[in-house]
Short mmCIF file of C-alpha atoms in Angstrom, two decimals:
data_model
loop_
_atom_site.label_atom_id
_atom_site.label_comp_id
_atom_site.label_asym_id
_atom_site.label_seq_id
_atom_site.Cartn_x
_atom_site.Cartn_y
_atom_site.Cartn_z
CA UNK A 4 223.57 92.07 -106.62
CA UNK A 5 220.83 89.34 -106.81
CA UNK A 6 220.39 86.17 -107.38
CA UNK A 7 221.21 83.48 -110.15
CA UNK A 8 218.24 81.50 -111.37
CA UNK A 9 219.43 77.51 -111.98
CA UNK A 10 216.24 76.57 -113.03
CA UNK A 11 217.05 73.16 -115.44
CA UNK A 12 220.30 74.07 -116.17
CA UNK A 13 221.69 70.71 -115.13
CA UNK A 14 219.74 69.15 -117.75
CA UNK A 15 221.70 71.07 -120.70
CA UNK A 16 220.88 68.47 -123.25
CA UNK A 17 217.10 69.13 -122.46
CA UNK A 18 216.80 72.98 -122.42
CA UNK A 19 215.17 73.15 -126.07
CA UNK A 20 212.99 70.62 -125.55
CA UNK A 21 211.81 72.23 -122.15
CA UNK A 22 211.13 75.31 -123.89
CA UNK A 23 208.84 74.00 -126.22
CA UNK A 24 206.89 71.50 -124.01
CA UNK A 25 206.48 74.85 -121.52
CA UNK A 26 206.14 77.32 -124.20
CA UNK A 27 203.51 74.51 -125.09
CA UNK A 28 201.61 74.35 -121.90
CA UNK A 29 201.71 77.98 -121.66
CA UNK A 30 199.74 78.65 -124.93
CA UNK A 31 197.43 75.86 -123.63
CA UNK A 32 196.77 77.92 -120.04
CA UNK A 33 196.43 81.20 -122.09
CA UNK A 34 193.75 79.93 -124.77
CA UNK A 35 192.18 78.14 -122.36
CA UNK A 36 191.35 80.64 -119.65
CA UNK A 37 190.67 82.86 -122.45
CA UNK A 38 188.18 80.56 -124.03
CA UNK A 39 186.71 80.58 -120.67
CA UNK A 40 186.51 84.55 -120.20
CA UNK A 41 185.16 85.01 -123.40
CA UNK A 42 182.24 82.60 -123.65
CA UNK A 43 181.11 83.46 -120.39
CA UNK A 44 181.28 86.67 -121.08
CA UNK A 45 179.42 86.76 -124.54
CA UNK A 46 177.11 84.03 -124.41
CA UNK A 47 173.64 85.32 -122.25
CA UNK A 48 172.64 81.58 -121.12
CA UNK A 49 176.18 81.74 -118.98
CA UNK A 50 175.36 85.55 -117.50
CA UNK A 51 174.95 83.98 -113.85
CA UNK A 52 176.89 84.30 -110.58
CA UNK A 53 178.87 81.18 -110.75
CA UNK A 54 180.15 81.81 -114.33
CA UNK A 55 180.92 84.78 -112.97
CA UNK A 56 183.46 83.47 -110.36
CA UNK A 57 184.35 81.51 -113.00
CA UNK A 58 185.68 84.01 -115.15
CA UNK A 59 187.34 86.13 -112.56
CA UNK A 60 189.19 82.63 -111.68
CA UNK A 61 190.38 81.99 -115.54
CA UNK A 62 191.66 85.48 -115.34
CA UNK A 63 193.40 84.75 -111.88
CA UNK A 64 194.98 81.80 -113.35
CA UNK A 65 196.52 83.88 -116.37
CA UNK A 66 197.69 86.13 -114.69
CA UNK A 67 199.44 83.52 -111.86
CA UNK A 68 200.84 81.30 -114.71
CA UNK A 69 202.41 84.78 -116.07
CA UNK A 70 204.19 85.14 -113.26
CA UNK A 71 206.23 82.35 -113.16
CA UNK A 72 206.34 80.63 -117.03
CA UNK A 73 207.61 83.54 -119.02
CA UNK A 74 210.56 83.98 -116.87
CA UNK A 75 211.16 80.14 -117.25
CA UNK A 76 210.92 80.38 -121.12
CA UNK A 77 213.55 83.25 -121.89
CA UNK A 78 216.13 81.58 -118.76
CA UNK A 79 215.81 77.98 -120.83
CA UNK A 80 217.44 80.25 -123.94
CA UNK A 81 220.19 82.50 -122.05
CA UNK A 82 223.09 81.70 -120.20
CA UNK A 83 222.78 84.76 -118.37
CA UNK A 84 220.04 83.97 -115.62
CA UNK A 85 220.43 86.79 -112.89
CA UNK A 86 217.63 88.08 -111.27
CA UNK A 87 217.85 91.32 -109.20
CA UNK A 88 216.51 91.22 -105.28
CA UNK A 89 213.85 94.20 -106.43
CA UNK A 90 212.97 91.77 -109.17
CA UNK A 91 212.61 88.64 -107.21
CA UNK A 92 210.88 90.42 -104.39
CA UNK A 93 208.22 91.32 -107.11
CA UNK A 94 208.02 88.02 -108.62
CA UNK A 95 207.69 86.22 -104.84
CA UNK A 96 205.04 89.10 -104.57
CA UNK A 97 202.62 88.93 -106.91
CA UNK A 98 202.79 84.88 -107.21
CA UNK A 99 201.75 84.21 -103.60
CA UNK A 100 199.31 87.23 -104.01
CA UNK A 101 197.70 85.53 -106.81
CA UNK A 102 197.44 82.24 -105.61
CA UNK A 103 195.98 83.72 -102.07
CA UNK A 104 193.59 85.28 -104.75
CA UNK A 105 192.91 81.96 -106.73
CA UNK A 106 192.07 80.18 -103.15
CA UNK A 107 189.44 82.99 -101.76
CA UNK A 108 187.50 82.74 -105.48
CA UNK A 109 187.36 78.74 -105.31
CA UNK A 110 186.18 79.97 -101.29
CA UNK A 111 183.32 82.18 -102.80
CA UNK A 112 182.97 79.54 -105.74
CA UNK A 113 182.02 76.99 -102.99
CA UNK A 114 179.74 79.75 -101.12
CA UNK A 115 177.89 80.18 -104.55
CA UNK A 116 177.27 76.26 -104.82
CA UNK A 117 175.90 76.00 -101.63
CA UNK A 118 173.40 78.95 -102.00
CA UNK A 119 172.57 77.36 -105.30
CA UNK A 120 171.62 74.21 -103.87
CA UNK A 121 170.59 74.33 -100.19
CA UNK A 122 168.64 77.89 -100.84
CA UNK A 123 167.51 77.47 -104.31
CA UNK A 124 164.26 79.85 -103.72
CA UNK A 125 166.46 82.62 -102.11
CA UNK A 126 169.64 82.17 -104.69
CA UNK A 127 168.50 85.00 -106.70
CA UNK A 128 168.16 87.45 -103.61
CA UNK A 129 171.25 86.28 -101.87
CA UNK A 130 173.44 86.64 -104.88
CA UNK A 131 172.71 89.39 -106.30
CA UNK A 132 175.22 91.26 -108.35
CA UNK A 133 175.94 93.76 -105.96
CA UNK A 134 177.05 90.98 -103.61
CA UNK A 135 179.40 89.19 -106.14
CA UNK A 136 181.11 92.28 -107.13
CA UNK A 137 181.91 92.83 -103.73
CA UNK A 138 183.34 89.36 -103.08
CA UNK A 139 185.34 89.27 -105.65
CA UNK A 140 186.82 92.42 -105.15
CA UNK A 141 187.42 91.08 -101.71
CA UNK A 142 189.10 88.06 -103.14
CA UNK A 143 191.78 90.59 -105.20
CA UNK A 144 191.95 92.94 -102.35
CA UNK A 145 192.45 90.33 -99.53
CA UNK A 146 195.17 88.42 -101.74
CA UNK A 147 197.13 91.86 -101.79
CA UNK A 148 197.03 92.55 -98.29
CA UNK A 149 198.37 89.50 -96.84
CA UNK A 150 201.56 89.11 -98.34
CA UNK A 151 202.69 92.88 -98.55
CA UNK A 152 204.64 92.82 -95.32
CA UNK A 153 205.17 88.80 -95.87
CA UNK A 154 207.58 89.02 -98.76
CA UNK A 155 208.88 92.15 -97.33
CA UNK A 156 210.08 90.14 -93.79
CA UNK A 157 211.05 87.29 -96.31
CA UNK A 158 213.50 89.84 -98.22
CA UNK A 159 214.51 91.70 -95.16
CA UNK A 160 216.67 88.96 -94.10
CA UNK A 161 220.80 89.05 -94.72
CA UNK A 162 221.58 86.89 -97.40
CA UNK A 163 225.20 86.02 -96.62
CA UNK A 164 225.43 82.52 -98.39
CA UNK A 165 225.86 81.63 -102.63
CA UNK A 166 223.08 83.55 -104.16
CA UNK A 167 222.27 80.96 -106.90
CA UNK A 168 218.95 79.75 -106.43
CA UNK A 169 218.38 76.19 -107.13
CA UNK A 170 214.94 76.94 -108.46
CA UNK A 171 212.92 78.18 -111.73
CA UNK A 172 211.73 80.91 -109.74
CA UNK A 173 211.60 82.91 -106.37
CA UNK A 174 209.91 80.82 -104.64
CA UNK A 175 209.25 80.97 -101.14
CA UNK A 176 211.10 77.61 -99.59
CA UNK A 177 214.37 77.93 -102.25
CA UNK A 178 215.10 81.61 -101.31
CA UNK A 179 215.19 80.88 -97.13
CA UNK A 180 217.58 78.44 -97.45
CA UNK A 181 219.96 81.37 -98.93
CA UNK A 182 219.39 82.99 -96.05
CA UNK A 183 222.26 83.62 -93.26
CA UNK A 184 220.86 83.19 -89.42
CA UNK A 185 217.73 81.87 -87.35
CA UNK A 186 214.71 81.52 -90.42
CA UNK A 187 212.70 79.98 -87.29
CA UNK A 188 210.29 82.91 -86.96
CA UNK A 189 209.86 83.62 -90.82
CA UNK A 190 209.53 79.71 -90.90
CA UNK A 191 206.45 79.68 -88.42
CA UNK A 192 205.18 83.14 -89.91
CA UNK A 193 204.78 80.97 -93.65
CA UNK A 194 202.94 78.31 -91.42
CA UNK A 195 200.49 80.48 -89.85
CA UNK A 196 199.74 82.13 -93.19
CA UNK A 197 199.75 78.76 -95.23
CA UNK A 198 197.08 77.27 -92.47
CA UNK A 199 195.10 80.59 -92.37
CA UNK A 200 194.95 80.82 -96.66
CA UNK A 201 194.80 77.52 -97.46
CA UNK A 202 194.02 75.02 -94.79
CA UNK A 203 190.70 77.44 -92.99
CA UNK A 204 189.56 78.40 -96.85
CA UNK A 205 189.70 74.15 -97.37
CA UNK A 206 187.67 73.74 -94.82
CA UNK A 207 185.24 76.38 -95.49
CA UNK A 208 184.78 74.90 -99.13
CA UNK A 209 184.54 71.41 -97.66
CA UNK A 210 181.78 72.30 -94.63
CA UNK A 211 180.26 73.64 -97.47
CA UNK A 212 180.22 70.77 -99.82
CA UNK A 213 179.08 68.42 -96.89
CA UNK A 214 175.90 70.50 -96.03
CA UNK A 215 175.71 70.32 -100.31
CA UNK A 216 175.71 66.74 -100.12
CA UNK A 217 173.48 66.26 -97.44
CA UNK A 218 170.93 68.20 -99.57
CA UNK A 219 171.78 66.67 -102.89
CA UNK A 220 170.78 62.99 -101.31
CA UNK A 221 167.42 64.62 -99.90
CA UNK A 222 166.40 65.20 -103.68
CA UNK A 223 163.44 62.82 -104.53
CA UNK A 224 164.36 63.02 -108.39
CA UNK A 225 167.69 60.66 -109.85
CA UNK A 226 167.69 63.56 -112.36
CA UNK A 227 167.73 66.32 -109.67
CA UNK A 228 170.87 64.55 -107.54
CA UNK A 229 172.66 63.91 -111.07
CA UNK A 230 172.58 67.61 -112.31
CA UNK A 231 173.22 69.14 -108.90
CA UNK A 232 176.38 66.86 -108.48
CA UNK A 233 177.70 67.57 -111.76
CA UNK A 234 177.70 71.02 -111.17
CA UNK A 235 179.26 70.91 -108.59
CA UNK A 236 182.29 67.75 -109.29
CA UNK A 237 184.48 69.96 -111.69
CA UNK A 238 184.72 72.73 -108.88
CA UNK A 239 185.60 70.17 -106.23
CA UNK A 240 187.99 68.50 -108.74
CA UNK A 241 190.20 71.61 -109.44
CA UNK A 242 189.80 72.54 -105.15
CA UNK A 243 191.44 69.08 -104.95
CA UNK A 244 194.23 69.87 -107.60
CA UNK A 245 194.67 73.17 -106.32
CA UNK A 246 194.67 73.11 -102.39
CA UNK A 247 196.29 69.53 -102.88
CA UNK A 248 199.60 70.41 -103.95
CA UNK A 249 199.49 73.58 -102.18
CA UNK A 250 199.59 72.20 -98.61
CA UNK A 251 202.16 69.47 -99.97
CA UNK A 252 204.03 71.82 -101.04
CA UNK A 253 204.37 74.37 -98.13
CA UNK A 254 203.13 72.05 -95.13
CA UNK A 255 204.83 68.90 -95.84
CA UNK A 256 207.84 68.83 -92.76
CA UNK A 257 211.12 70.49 -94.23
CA UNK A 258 213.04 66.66 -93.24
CA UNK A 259 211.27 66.36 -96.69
CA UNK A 260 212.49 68.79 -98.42
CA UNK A 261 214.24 68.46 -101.48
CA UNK A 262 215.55 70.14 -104.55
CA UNK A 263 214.33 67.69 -106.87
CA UNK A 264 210.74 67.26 -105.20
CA UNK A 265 210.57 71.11 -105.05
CA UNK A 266 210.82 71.93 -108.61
CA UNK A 267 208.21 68.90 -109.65
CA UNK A 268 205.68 70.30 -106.68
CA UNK A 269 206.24 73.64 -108.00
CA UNK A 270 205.80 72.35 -112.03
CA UNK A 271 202.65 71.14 -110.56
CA UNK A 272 200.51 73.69 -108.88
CA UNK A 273 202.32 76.72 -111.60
CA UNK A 274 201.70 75.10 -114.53
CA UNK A 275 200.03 71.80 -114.63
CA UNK A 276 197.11 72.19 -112.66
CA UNK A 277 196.27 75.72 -114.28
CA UNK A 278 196.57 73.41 -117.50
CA UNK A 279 193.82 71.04 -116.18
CA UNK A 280 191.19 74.20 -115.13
CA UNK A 281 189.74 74.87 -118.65
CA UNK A 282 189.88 71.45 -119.49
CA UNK A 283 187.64 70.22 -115.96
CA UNK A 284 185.48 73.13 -116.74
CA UNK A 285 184.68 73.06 -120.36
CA UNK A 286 184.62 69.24 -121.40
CA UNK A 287 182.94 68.38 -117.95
CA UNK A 288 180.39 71.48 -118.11
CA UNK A 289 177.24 70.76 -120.61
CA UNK A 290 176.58 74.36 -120.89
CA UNK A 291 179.92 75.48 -121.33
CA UNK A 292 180.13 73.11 -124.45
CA UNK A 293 176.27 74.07 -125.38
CA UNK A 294 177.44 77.95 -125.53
CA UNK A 295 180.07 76.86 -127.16
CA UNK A 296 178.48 74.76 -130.02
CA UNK A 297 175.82 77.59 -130.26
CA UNK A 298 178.46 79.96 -131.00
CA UNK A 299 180.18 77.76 -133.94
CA UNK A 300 176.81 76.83 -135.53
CA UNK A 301 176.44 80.79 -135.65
CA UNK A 302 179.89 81.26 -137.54
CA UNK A 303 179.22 78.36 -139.51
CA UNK A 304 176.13 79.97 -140.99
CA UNK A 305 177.34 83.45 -140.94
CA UNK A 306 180.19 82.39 -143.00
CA UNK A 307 177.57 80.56 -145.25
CA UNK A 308 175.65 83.65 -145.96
CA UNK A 309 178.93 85.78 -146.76
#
């Protein structure tokens, strides 16, 4: 026995054009991220810490969208839609793991930015690549630590009541209402650990970006303060995305709670705002689209000579 996925099934009329719009937005995400992994990755001009971060965040954010959109894409084209606990469990899992993940790099992300800018003489000693390695294997490792025993309480629980979930996936606020009994504790425990992941790594990232601020204005140069705040605005633009509709989603009071507003919050922060990422970082990054125009004038004249 498990559950029974509704997802959009009460649009009926709509389910093909769902499935291309997501299957869409998914290829988007993918080629994206990709882009980013790649260039960063091949191009030496981009071989510094924050491109980095950057790169283990594009790979973060496949790997969260392909959780969740995949699943989506083969319900909108079955009737069948039953997911086992085991399954769910796994999916609940590894989608709270990731985003955890995606929250501690745009932490470390922030850290780099404000080494970068406050320490400039020291940047290269600080963050070194010995020191990045290691926090961003802490970023993975904490992510998969937290929510072991999390989603294990979660799925502990009896679930006594209709199993059909009224959601496109198992997420965390659709399966507890399923459950049968006092959710009060489990309830407070998904407070505690939204607050803890999200609301203490916000405010890390923003104490960070005021002491950033506060050094950007001491710059004599108009040049200096522009090119220190743009590389800086398409980082604080996806934190706002990111955290945003993460603390609406899980902190907002449960009066407020609805089916409707669940499924658009949870459209949002699985696939829209991982849709946004590559676009924030690429068009709004000049050496993102320098790399990248390097790289095309070098097929254009290597497919000259052949």
């Amino acid at each position: 026995m498990g559950f029974i996925l509704l997802g959009f099934s009460d649009v009926p009329d709509l389910q093909g054009f769902l499935f291309g719009m997501f299957l869409i937005v998914y290829v988007i995400i993918l080629m994206g991220n990709s882009f980013i992994i790649i260039i960063t990755k091949v191009d030496f001009s981009l071989q510094t810490p924050m491109y980095f971060f950057l790169r283990n965040f594009s790979s973060s954010e496949i790997c969260y969208v392909s959780v969740t959109v995949p699943r989506l894409l083969i319900d909108l084209c079955r009737q069948n839609r039953k997911i086992s606990f085991l399954a769910c469990a796994t999916q609940m899992y590894f989608f709270l793991v990731l985003g955890a993940t995606d929250c501690f790099i745009l932490t470390v992300m922030a850290y780099d930015r404000y080494v970068a800018i406050c320490n400039p003489l020291l940047y290269p000693l600080i963050m070194n690549n010995r020191l990045c390695v290691q926090l961003v294997a802490g970023c993975w490792m904490t992510g998969i630590s937290v929510h072991v025993g999390f989603t294990y309480q979660i799925f502990s629980l009896p679930f006594c009541r209709s199993h059909q979930l009224n959601h496109f996936f198992c997420d965390v606020p659709p399966v507890l209402k399923l459950v049968c009994g006092d959710t009060f504790m489990t309830e407070m425990l998904i407070d505690v650990v939204t607050v803890v992941v999200v609301a203490i790594l916000f405010m890390l990232i923003l104490g960070s970006y005021v002491k950033i601020i506060l050094t950007i204005l001491k710059l004599p140069s108009a040049i200096g303060r522009a090119k220190a705040f743009s590389t800086c605005s398409s980082h604080l633009m996806v934190v706002a995305l990111f955290f945003g509709s993460g603390v609406i989603a899980y902190l907002r009071p449960k009066s407020g709670h609805s089916t409707v507003m669940d499924k658009f919050l949870s459209l949002f922060y699985t696939t829209l705002t991982p849709v946004f990422n590559p676009i924030i970082y690429c068009l709004r990054n000049k050496e993102v689209m320098a790399a990248l125009r390097k790289i095309l004038l070098k097929w254009i004249v290597w497919d000259s000579k052949t």
